[in-house]
């Protein structure tokens, strides 16, 4: 399966416990592909791929933006290079894949 849309692909809240996502390709997120803004989310990703995703203003990770109390595991996943998405256009170069909020 492939999720190929702009914006964020999946958002996890505090009720997300023991979530398992397996075998998905995430493509073309214009912000972080995964967001964990609520406290205490727990999710695992197995055999997933992230291709051509974009972190917004080089501030948020192109794959995941995680708060400090969520637990996220990645097993056998592939993360390709993304680009930096700036307000008003896209710049060349890679962006960080992960951002952690404290």
PDB file of C-alpha atoms in Angstrom:
ATOM      1  CA  UNK A   1       0.000   0.000   0.000  1.00  0.00           C
ATOM      2  CA  UNK A   2       1.078   3.576  -0.692  1.00  0.00           C
ATOM      3  CA  UNK A   3      -0.117   6.777   0.961  1.00  0.00           C
ATOM      4  CA  UNK A   4       0.784   9.578  -1.468  1.00  0.00           C
ATOM      5  CA  UNK A   5      -0.726  12.885  -0.343  1.00  0.00           C
ATOM      6  CA  UNK A   6       0.472  16.281   0.875  1.00  0.00           C
ATOM      7  CA  UNK A   7       0.118  17.419   4.471  1.00  0.00           C
ATOM      8  CA  UNK A   8       0.518  14.906   7.296  1.00  0.00           C
ATOM      9  CA  UNK A   9      -0.156  11.212   6.629  1.00  0.00           C
ATOM     10  CA  UNK A  10      -1.014  10.031  10.152  1.00  0.00           C
ATOM     11  CA  UNK A  11      -1.572  11.885  13.451  1.00  0.00           C
ATOM     12  CA  UNK A  12      -1.500  10.013  16.758  1.00  0.00           C
ATOM     13  CA  UNK A  13      -3.193  11.182  19.962  1.00  0.00           C
ATOM     14  CA  UNK A  14      -3.039  10.073  23.575  1.00  0.00           C
ATOM     15  CA  UNK A  15      -5.421   7.138  22.935  1.00  0.00           C
ATOM     16  CA  UNK A  16      -3.023   5.577  20.394  1.00  0.00           C
ATOM     17  CA  UNK A  17      -1.682   2.610  22.382  1.00  0.00           C
ATOM     18  CA  UNK A  18       0.199  -0.376  20.949  1.00  0.00           C
ATOM     19  CA  UNK A  19      -0.463   0.679  17.341  1.00  0.00           C
ATOM     20  CA  UNK A  20       1.320  -1.394  14.671  1.00  0.00           C
ATOM     21  CA  UNK A  21       1.659  -0.111  11.097  1.00  0.00           C
ATOM     22  CA  UNK A  22       3.207  -2.605   8.684  1.00  0.00           C
ATOM     23  CA  UNK A  23       4.241  -2.517   5.026  1.00  0.00           C
ATOM     24  CA  UNK A  24       3.138   1.003   4.064  1.00  0.00           C
ATOM     25  CA  UNK A  25       5.015   3.423   1.790  1.00  0.00           C
ATOM     26  CA  UNK A  26       4.521   7.053   2.816  1.00  0.00           C
ATOM     27  CA  UNK A  27       5.180   9.565   0.047  1.00  0.00           C
ATOM     28  CA  UNK A  28       4.950  13.333  -0.615  1.00  0.00           C
ATOM     29  CA  UNK A  29       4.080  14.693   2.854  1.00  0.00           C
ATOM     30  CA  UNK A  30       4.423  18.478   2.776  1.00  0.00           C
ATOM     31  CA  UNK A  31       4.943  18.595   6.545  1.00  0.00           C
ATOM     32  CA  UNK A  32       5.898  15.732   8.869  1.00  0.00           C
ATOM     33  CA  UNK A  33       4.555  12.402   7.613  1.00  0.00           C
ATOM     34  CA  UNK A  34       3.727  11.312  11.193  1.00  0.00           C
ATOM     35  CA  UNK A  35       2.799  13.572  14.099  1.00  0.00           C
ATOM     36  CA  UNK A  36       2.670  12.723  17.788  1.00  0.00           C
ATOM     37  CA  UNK A  37       1.532  15.938  19.456  1.00  0.00           C
ATOM     38  CA  UNK A  38      -0.384  14.406  22.372  1.00  0.00           C
ATOM     39  CA  UNK A  39       1.261  12.820  25.414  1.00  0.00           C
ATOM     40  CA  UNK A  40       1.712   9.074  25.700  1.00  0.00           C
ATOM     41  CA  UNK A  41       1.152   7.726  22.189  1.00  0.00           C
ATOM     42  CA  UNK A  42       2.737   4.325  21.457  1.00  0.00           C
ATOM     43  CA  UNK A  43       3.273   3.172  17.880  1.00  0.00           C
ATOM     44  CA  UNK A  44       5.539   0.810  15.960  1.00  0.00           C
ATOM     45  CA  UNK A  45       6.305   0.767  12.242  1.00  0.00           C
ATOM     46  CA  UNK A  46       7.566  -2.394  10.515  1.00  0.00           C
ATOM     47  CA  UNK A  47       8.786  -2.731   6.940  1.00  0.00           C
ATOM     48  CA  UNK A  48       7.624   0.788   6.010  1.00  0.00           C
ATOM     49  CA  UNK A  49       9.241   3.298   3.638  1.00  0.00           C
ATOM     50  CA  UNK A  50       9.301   7.094   3.482  1.00  0.00           C
ATOM     51  CA  UNK A  51      10.054   8.573   0.075  1.00  0.00           C
ATOM     52  CA  UNK A  52      10.224  12.232  -0.991  1.00  0.00           C
ATOM     53  CA  UNK A  53       8.676  13.720   2.153  1.00  0.00           C
ATOM     54  CA  UNK A  54       9.308  17.306   3.197  1.00  0.00           C
ATOM     55  CA  UNK A  55       9.962  18.900   6.573  1.00  0.00           C
ATOM     56  CA  UNK A  56       8.340  22.320   6.923  1.00  0.00           C
ATOM     57  CA  UNK A  57      10.842  25.226   7.175  1.00  0.00           C
ATOM     58  CA  UNK A  58      13.537  22.711   8.205  1.00  0.00           C
ATOM     59  CA  UNK A  59      11.975  22.866  11.683  1.00  0.00           C
ATOM     60  CA  UNK A  60       9.963  19.653  11.719  1.00  0.00           C
ATOM     61  CA  UNK A  61      11.214  16.195  10.750  1.00  0.00           C
ATOM     62  CA  UNK A  62      10.120  14.950   7.347  1.00  0.00           C
ATOM     63  CA  UNK A  63       9.239  11.494   8.725  1.00  0.00           C
ATOM     64  CA  UNK A  64       8.082  12.160  12.297  1.00  0.00           C
ATOM     65  CA  UNK A  65       7.480  15.044  14.697  1.00  0.00           C
ATOM     66  CA  UNK A  66       7.299  13.495  18.165  1.00  0.00           C
ATOM     67  CA  UNK A  67       6.659  14.995  21.583  1.00  0.00           C
ATOM     68  CA  UNK A  68       8.936  13.850  24.396  1.00  0.00           C
ATOM     69  CA  UNK A  69       6.459  11.464  26.065  1.00  0.00           C
ATOM     70  CA  UNK A  70       5.472   9.333  23.064  1.00  0.00           C
ATOM     71  CA  UNK A  71       7.183   6.043  22.219  1.00  0.00           C
ATOM     72  CA  UNK A  72       7.747   5.298  18.528  1.00  0.00           C
ATOM     73  CA  UNK A  73       9.679   2.314  17.165  1.00  0.00           C
ATOM     74  CA  UNK A  74      10.898   1.719  13.614  1.00  0.00           C
ATOM     75  CA  UNK A  75      11.810  -1.838  12.537  1.00  0.00           C
ATOM     76  CA  UNK A  76      13.299  -2.657   9.114  1.00  0.00           C
ATOM     77  CA  UNK A  77      12.123   0.694   7.708  1.00  0.00           C
ATOM     78  CA  UNK A  78      13.681   2.666   4.859  1.00  0.00           C
ATOM     79  CA  UNK A  79      13.913   6.446   4.934  1.00  0.00           C
ATOM     80  CA  UNK A  80      14.767   8.247   1.702  1.00  0.00           C
ATOM     81  CA  UNK A  81      15.927  11.826   1.356  1.00  0.00           C
ATOM     82  CA  UNK A  82      13.350  14.604   1.447  1.00  0.00           C
ATOM     83  CA  UNK A  83      13.659  18.308   0.742  1.00  0.00           C
ATOM     84  CA  UNK A  84      13.152  21.434   2.790  1.00  0.00           C
ATOM     85  CA  UNK A  85       9.736  23.004   2.319  1.00  0.00           C
ATOM     86  CA  UNK A  86       9.895  26.753   2.917  1.00  0.00           C
ATOM     87  CA  UNK A  87       6.952  29.133   2.888  1.00  0.00           C
ATOM     88  CA  UNK A  88       6.920  30.397  -0.671  1.00  0.00           C
ATOM     89  CA  UNK A  89       8.817  27.495  -2.285  1.00  0.00           C
ATOM     90  CA  UNK A  90      11.057  24.491  -1.964  1.00  0.00           C
ATOM     91  CA  UNK A  91      14.815  24.605  -1.514  1.00  0.00           C
ATOM     92  CA  UNK A  92      17.244  21.875  -2.504  1.00  0.00           C
ATOM     93  CA  UNK A  93      19.056  19.769   0.060  1.00  0.00           C
ATOM     94  CA  UNK A  94      18.000  17.229   2.628  1.00  0.00           C
ATOM     95  CA  UNK A  95      16.113  17.842   5.832  1.00  0.00           C
ATOM     96  CA  UNK A  96      16.181  16.017   9.157  1.00  0.00           C
ATOM     97  CA  UNK A  97      13.954  12.965   9.331  1.00  0.00           C
ATOM     98  CA  UNK A  98      12.953  13.302  12.979  1.00  0.00           C
ATOM     99  CA  UNK A  99      12.147  16.137  15.352  1.00  0.00           C
ATOM    100  CA  UNK A 100      11.539  15.674  19.073  1.00  0.00           C
ATOM    101  CA  UNK A 101       9.619  18.246  21.084  1.00  0.00           C
ATOM    102  CA  UNK A 102      10.555  18.673  24.737  1.00  0.00           C
TER     103      UNK A 102
END
